[in-house]
C-alpha positions as a printed NumPy array, in Angstrom:
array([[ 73.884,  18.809,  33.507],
       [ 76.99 ,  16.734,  34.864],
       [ 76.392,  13.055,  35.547],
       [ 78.706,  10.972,  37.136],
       [ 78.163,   7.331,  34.968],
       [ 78.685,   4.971,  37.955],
       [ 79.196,   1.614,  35.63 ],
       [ 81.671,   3.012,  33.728],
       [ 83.872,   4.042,  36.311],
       [ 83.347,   0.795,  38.297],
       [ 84.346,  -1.418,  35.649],
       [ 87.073,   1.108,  34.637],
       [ 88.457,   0.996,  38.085],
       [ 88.067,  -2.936,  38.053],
       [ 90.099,  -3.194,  34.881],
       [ 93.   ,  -0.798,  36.532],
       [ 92.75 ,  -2.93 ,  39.984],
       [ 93.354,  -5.879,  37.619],
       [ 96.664,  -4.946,  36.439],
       [ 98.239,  -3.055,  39.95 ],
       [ 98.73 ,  -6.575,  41.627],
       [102.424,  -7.374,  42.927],
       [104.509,  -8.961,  40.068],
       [107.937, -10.367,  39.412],
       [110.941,  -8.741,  37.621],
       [113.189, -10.838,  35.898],
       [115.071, -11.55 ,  38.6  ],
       [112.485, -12.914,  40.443],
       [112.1  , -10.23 ,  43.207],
       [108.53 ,  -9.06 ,  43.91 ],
       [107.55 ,  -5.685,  42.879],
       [104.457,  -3.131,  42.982],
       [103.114,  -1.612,  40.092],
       [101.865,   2.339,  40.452],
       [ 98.006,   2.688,  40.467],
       [ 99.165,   5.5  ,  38.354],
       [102.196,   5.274,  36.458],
       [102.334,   8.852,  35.131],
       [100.653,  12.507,  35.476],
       [ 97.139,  12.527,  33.568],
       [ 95.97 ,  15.984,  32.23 ],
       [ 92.13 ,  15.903,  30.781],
       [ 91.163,  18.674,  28.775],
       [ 87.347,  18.754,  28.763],
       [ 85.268,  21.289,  27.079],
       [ 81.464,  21.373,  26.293],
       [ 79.08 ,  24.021,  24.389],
       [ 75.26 ,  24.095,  25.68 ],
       [ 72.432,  26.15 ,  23.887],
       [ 68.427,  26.078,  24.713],
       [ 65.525,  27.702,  23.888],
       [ 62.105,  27.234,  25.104],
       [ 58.953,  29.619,  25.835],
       [ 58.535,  28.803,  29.784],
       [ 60.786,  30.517,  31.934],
       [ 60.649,  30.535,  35.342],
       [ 61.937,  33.727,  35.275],
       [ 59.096,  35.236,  33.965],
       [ 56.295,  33.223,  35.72 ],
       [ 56.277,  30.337,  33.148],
       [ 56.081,  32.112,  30.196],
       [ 58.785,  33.782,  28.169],
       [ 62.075,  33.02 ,  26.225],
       [ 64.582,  30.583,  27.786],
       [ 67.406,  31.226,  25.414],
       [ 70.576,  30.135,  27.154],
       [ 74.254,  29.499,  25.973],
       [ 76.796,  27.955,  28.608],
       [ 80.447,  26.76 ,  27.953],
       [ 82.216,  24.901,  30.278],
       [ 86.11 ,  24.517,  30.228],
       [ 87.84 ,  21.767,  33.095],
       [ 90.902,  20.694,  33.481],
       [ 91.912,  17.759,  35.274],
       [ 94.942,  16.754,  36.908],
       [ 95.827,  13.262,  37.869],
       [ 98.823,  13.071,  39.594],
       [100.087,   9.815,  41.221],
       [101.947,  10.738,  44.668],
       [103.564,   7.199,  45.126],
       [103.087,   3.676,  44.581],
       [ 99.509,   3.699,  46.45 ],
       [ 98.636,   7.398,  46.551],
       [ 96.715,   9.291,  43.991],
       [ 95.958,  13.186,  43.991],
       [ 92.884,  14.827,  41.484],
       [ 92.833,  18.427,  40.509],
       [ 89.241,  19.373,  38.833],
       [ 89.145,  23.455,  37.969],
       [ 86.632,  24.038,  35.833],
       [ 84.533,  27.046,  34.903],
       [ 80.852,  27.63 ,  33.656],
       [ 80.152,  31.068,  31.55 ],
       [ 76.66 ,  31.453,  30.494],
       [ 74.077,  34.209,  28.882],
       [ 70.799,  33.586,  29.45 ],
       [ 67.683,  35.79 ,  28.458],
       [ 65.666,  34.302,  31.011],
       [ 67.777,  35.242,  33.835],
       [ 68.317,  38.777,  32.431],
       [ 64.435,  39.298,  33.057],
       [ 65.419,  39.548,  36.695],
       [ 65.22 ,  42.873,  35.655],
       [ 63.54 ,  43.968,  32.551],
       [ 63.654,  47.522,  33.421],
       [ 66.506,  48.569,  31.919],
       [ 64.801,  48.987,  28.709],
       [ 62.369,  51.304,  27.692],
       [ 60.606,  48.526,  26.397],
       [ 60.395,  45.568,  29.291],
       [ 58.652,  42.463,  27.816],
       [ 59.043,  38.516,  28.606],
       [ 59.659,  37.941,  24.841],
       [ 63.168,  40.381,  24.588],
       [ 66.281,  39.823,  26.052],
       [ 67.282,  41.926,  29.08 ],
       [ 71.178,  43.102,  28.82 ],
       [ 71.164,  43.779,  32.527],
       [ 74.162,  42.433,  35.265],
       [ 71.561,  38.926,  35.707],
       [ 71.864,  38.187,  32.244],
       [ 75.493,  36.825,  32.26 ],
       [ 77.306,  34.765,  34.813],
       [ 80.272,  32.717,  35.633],
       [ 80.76 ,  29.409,  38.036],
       [ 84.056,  29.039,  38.795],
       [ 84.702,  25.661,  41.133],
       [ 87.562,  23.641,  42.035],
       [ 88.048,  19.817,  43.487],
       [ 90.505,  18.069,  45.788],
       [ 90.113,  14.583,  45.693],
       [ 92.491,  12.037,  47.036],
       [ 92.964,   7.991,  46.649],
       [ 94.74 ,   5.212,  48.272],
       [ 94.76 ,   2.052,  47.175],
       [ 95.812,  -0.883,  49.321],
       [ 98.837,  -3.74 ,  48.895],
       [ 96.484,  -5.923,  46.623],
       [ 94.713,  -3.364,  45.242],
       [ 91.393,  -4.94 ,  46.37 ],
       [ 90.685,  -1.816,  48.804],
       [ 90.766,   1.521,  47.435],
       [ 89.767,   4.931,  49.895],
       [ 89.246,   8.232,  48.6  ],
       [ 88.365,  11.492,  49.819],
       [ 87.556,  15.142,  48.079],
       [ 87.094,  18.493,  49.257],
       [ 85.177,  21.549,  46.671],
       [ 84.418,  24.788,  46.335],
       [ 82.418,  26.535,  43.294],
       [ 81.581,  30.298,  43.665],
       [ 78.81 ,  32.722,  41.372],
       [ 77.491,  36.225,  41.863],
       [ 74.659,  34.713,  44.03 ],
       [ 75.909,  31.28 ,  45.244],
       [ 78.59 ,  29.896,  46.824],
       [ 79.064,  26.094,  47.881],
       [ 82.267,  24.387,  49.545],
       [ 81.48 ,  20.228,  49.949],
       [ 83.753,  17.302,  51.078],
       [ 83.168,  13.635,  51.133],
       [ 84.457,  10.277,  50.994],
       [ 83.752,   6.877,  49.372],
       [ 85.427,   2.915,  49.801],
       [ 85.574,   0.417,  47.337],
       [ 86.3  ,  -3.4  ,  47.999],
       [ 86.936,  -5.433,  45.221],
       [ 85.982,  -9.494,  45.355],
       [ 85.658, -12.679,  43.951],
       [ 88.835, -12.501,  42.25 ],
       [ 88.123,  -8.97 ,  41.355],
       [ 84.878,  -9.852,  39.314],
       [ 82.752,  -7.86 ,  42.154],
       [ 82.78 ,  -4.371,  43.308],
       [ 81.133,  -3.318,  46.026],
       [ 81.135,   0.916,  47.064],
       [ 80.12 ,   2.816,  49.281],
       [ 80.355,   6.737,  49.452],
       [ 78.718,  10.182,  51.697],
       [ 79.063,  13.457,  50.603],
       [ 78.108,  16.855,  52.009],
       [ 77.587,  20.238,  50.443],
       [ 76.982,  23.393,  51.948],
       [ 75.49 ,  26.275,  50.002],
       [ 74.703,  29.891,  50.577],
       [ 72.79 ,  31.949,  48.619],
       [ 73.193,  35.991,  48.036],
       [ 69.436,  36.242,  46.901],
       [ 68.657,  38.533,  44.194],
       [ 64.835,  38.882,  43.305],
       [ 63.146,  40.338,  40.566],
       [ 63.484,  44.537,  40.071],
       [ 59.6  ,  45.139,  40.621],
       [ 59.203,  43.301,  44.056],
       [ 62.882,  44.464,  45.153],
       [ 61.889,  47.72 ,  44.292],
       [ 58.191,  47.769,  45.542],
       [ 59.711,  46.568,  49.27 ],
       [ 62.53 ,  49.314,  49.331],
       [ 60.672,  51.806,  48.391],
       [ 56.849,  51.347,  47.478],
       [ 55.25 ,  52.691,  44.324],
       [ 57.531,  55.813,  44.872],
       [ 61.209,  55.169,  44.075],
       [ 63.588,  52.397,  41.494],
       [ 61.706,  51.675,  38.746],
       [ 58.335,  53.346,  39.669],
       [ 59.791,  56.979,  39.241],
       [ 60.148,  56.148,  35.457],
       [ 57.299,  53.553,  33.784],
       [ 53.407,  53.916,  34.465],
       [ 51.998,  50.933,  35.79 ],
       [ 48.77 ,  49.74 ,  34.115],
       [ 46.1  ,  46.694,  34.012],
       [ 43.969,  44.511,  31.731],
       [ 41.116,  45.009,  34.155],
       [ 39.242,  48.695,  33.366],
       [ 36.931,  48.154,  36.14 ],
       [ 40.62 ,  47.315,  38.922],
       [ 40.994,  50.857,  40.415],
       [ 43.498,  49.125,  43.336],
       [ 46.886,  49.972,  42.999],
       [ 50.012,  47.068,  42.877],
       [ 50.514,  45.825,  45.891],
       [ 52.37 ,  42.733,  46.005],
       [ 51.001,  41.539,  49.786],
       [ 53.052,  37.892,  49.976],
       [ 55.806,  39.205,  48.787],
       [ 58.746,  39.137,  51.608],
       [ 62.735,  38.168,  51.598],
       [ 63.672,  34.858,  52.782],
       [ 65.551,  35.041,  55.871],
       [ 67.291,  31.411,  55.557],
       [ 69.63 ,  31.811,  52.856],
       [ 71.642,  28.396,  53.298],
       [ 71.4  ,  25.291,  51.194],
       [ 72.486,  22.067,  52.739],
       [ 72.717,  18.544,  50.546],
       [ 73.671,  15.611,  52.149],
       [ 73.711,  12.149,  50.16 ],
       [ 75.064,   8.392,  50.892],
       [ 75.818,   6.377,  47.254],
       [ 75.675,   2.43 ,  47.422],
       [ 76.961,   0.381,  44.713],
       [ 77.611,  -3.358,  43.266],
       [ 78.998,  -4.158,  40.028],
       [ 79.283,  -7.593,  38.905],
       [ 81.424,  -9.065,  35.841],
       [ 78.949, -11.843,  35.128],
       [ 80.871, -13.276,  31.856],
       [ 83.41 , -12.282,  30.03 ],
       [ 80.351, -10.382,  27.878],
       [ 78.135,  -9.112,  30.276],
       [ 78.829,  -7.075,  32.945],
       [ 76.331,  -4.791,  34.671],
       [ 76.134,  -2.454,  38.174],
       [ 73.063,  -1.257,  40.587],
       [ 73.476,   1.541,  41.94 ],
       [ 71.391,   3.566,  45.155],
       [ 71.671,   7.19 ,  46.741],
       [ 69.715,   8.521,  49.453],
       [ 69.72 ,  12.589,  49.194],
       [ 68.516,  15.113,  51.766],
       [ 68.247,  18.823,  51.245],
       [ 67.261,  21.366,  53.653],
       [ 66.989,  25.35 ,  53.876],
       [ 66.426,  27.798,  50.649],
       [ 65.305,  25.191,  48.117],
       [ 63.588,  27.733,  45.878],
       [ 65.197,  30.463,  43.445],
       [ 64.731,  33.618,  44.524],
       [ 64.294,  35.606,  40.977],
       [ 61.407,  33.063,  39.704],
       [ 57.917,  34.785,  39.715],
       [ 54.604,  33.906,  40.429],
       [ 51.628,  35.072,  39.102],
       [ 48.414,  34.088,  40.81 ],
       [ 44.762,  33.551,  39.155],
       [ 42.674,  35.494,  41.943],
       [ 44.879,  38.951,  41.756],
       [ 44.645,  41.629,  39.205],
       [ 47.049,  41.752,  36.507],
       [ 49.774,  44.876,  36.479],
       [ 51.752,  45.673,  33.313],
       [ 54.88 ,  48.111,  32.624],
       [ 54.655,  48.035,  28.868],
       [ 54.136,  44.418,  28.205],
       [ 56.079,  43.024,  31.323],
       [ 53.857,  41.353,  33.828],
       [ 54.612,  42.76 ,  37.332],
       [ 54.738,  39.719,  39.591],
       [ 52.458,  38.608,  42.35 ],
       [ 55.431,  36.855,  44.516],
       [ 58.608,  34.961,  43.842],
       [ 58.64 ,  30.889,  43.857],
       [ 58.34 ,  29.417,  47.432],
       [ 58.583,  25.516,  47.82 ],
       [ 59.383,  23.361,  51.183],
       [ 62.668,  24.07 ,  52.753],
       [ 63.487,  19.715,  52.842],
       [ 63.538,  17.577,  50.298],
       [ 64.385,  13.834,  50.159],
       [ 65.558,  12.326,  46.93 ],
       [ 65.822,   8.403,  45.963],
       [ 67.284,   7.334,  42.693],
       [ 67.484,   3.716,  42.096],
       [ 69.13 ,   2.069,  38.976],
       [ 71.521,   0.17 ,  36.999],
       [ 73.416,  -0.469,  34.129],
       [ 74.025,  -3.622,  31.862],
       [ 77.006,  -3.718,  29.142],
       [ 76.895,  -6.476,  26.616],
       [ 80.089,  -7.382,  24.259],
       [ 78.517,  -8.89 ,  21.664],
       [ 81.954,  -9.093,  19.584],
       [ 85.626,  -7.731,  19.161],
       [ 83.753,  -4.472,  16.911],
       [ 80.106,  -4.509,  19.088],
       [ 79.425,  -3.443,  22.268],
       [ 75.726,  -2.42 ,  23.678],
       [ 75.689,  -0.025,  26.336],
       [ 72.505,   0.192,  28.192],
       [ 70.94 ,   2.457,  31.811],
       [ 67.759,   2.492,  33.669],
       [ 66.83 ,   4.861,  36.846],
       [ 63.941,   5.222,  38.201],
       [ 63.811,   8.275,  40.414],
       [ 61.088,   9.703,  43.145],
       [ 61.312,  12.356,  45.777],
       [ 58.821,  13.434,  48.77 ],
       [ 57.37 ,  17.   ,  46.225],
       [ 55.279,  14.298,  44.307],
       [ 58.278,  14.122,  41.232],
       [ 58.967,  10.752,  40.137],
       [ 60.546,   9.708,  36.874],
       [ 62.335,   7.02 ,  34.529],
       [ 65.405,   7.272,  32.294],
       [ 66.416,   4.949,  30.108],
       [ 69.524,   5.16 ,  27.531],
       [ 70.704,   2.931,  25.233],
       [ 74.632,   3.554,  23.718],
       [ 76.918,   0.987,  20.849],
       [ 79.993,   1.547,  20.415],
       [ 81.125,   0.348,  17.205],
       [ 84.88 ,  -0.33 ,  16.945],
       [ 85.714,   1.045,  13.14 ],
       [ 89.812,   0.638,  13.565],
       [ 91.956,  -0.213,  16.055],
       [ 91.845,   3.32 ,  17.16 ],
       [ 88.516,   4.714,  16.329],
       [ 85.019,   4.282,  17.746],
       [ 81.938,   5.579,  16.424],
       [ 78.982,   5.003,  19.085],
       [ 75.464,   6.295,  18.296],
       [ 73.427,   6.676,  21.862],
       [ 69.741,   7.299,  22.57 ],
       [ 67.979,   8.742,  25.657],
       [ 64.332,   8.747,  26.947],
       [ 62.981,  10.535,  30.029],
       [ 59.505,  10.721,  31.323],
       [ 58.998,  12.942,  34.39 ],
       [ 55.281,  13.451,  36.378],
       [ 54.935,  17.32 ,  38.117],
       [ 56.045,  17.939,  41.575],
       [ 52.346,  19.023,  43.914],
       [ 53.695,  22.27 ,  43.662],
       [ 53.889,  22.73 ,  40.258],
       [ 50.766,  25.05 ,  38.417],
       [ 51.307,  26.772,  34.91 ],
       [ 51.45 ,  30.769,  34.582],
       [ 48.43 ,  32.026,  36.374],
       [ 46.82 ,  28.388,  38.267],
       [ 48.033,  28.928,  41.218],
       [ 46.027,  31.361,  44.184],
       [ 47.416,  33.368,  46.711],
       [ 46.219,  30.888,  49.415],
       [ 48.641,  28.288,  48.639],
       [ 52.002,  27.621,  50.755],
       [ 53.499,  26.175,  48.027],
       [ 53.97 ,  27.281,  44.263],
       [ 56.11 ,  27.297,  41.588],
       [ 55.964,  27.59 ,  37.636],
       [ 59.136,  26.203,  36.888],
       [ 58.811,  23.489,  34.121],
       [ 61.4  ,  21.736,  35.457],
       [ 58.858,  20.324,  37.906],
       [ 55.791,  19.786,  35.816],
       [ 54.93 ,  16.715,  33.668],
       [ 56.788,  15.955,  30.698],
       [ 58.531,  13.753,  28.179],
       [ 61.935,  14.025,  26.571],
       [ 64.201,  12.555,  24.218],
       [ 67.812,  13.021,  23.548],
       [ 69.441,  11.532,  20.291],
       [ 73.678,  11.805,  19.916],
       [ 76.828,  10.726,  18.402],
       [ 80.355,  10.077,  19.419],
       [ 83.532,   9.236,  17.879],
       [ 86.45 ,   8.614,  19.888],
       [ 90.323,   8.086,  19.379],
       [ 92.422,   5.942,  21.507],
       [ 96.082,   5.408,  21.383],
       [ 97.564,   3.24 ,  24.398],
       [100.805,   3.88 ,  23.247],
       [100.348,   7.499,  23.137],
       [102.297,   7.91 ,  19.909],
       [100.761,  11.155,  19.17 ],
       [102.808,  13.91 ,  21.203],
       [102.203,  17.503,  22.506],
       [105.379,  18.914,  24.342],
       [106.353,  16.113,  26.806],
       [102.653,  14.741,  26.874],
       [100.958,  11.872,  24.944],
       [ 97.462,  11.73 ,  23.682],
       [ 95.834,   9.183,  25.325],
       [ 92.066,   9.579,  24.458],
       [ 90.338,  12.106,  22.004],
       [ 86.275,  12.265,  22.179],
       [ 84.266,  14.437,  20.657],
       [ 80.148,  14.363,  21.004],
       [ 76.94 ,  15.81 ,  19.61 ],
       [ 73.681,  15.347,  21.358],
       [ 70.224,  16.713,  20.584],
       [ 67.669,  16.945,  23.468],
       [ 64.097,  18.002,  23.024],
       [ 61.317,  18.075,  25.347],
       [ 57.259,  18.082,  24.534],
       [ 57.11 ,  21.252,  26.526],
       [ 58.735,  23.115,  23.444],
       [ 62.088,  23.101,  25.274],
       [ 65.003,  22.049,  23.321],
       [ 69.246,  22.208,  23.17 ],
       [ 71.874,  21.199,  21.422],
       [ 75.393,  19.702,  22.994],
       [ 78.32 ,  19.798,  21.804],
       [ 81.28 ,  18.273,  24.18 ],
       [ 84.735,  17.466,  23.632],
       [ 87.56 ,  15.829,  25.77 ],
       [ 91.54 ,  14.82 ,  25.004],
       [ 93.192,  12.82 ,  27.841],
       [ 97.483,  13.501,  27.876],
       [ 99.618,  11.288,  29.228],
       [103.101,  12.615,  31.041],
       [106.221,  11.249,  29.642]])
């Protein structure tokens, strides 16, 4: 759910490459500002819950209650005059009833509908980012470079990349360039019947304790879940190359287009999402659907986002935020976002900025509800993150800024406080609420 909001950090960067050029003490004698002039600590903390009736989990049907926070802290230090280092540590704890219906079993009671208080239904993403920045004599050429690793019970990545930035035309035009690459490996966990069914057949795990029944009284064939197999690739590569311009056009409108060309390749699919297919019998422990086979989608994908952003100052108090992307990718997906944000400047010190966002998506090929697909197909999933559908999110902000950092914690000043609210709903019966909240300290 992280998005990096190119425009803002262009034009952000623009404004700080506008005051780091060489000046003149009062004796005359040329000097060079920091890019950073002290240690920067953000505090950044945000509160997700969802709940829907498609999960994934469960073959596209089912509860998708799901409640994530996510604490980061980030460390800006400056190293010298040109030299910046970042420190991101962050970490993601969520409980999710979907994912606890990896295995149902552990109640005497399995069903799609009840939360599972097995080991899948809680986990924790713990990452960490290295990033690094030098900025050049005039402060017109700025390189950077990052290195991360995040770790889970069933994933681990480790990534590293690079960008350049060359500012022009008196610092009015930005033009960036950047490549990352992530590398991913998966410890696949699938769900208890199939894990069960291949490690031991209808005579061990789970099987030794529930009867298996059907919905058909004329289906005399016992479960056998033929397609089912492990995957034997169990990396995850992601490789991507970001292009960007951003213009200052007057001093009211500024705006920046952005491109990035993504490639994926290996274990694309989630292990622990079932399948249930419309030419096999139906199985049942209590009301728990036994599944047919687990998700299986190509092993590449390619990815093209295309977009921009336009910011108009109407006045000193008005300013009118706007984004488009349009977005399409070789499974058949392809969809537009378009946001709309005004800040309103109440004080000196206080912003108040209402913010709107609409999303309309069309289904990946592979995509089928619970129960369309057949057992001839390649490809299937019934994950609703890939069908067709429409969304809209509706928020609030208020921020506090103090430039002089009166306010003091210890030897730090606050810098920044923001604190948001969004609402997002989707016409698929999905729907979350967001709560986020940041406070930037300055070192003194």
């Amino acid at each position: 759910m992280k998005k990096i909001f190119v425009f803002l950090l262009t034009v952000a960067a623009g404004f700080a490459a506008q005051a780091q050029e060489q000046e003149q003490d009062s004796t005359g004698v040329s000097y060079k500002k920091r890019v950073l002039e002290a240690t920067e600590v953000d505090f950044l903390m945000s509160y997700y819950k969802q709940d829907g009736v498609h999960s994934a989990v469960s073959g596209g049907k089912g509860m998708e209650e799901l409640t994530d926070i996510t604490p980061t802290i980030v460390v800006t230090m400056p190293l010298n005059e040109d030299d910046v280092l970042t420190v991101d540590v962050g970490v993601s704890a969520y409980s999710s009833a979907s994912s606890g219906n990896i295995n149902p079993f552990d109640s005497n009671t399995p069903s799609p509908w009840q939360a599972s208080s097995g080991a899948s239904a809680s986990d924790q993403l713990t990452s960490l980012v290295l990033g690094y920045s030098h900025s050049s004599d005039d402060r017109n050429t700025i390189w950077n470079a990052h290195i991360s690793g995040s770790v889970e019970y069933d994933y681990h990545s480790i990534g590293f990349g690079g960008g350049y930035t060359r500012l022009l035309n008196d610092k009015n035009t930005e033009l960036s360039v950047s490549a990352n690459v992530y590398l991913d490996q998966w410890k696949p966990i699938y769900p208890k019947e199939l894990q069960d069914f291949a490690d031991h057949g209808l005579y061990g795990g789970i099987y030794n304790y529930f009867t298996i029944t059907t919905d058909d009284p004329l289906n005399f064939d016992p479960y056998n879940p033929e397609k089912f197999k492990f995957h034997s690739n169990k990396n995850r590569n992601s490789y991507s190359l970001s292009l960007g311009l951003s213009q200052v056009f007057t001093r009211k409108i500024q705006a920046s287009f952005f491109m990035d060309v993504l490639q994926q390749q290996g274990l694309l699919s989630t292990p622990y999402q079932r399948i249930y297919f419309s030419d096999k019998p139906n199985y049942f422990i209590n009301e728990f659907q036994l599944a047919d086979d687990i998700e299986r989608l190509p092993d590449t994908r390619f990815k093209l986002p295309i977009g921009m952003r336009w910011n108009f100052y109407l006045h000193e108090r008005v300013t009118i935020r706007t984004y488009y992307r349009y977005y399409w990718d070789n499974w058949g997906v392809d969809s537009h976002t378009a946001s709309i944000e005004l800040p309103i400047k109440l004080t000196d010190k206080f912003t108040f900025y209402p913010m709107y966002r609409y999303y309309t998506q069309n289904a990946s090929k592979y995509f089928a509800p619970y129960e369309m697909h057949v057992s001839t197909e390649e490809y299937y999933t019934s994950d609703y993150d890939l069908s067709t559908f429409v969304s809209n999110q509706y928020g609030v902000g208020v921020s506090y800024t103090d430039i002089f950092t009166s306010a003091k914690i210890w030897k730090f000043g606050i810098k920044n406080i923001d604190l948001r609210y969004n609402h997002y709903s989707r016409n698929d019966g999905l729907d979350a609420n967001i709560i986020s909240f940041a406070i930037k300290f300055v070192q003194q």
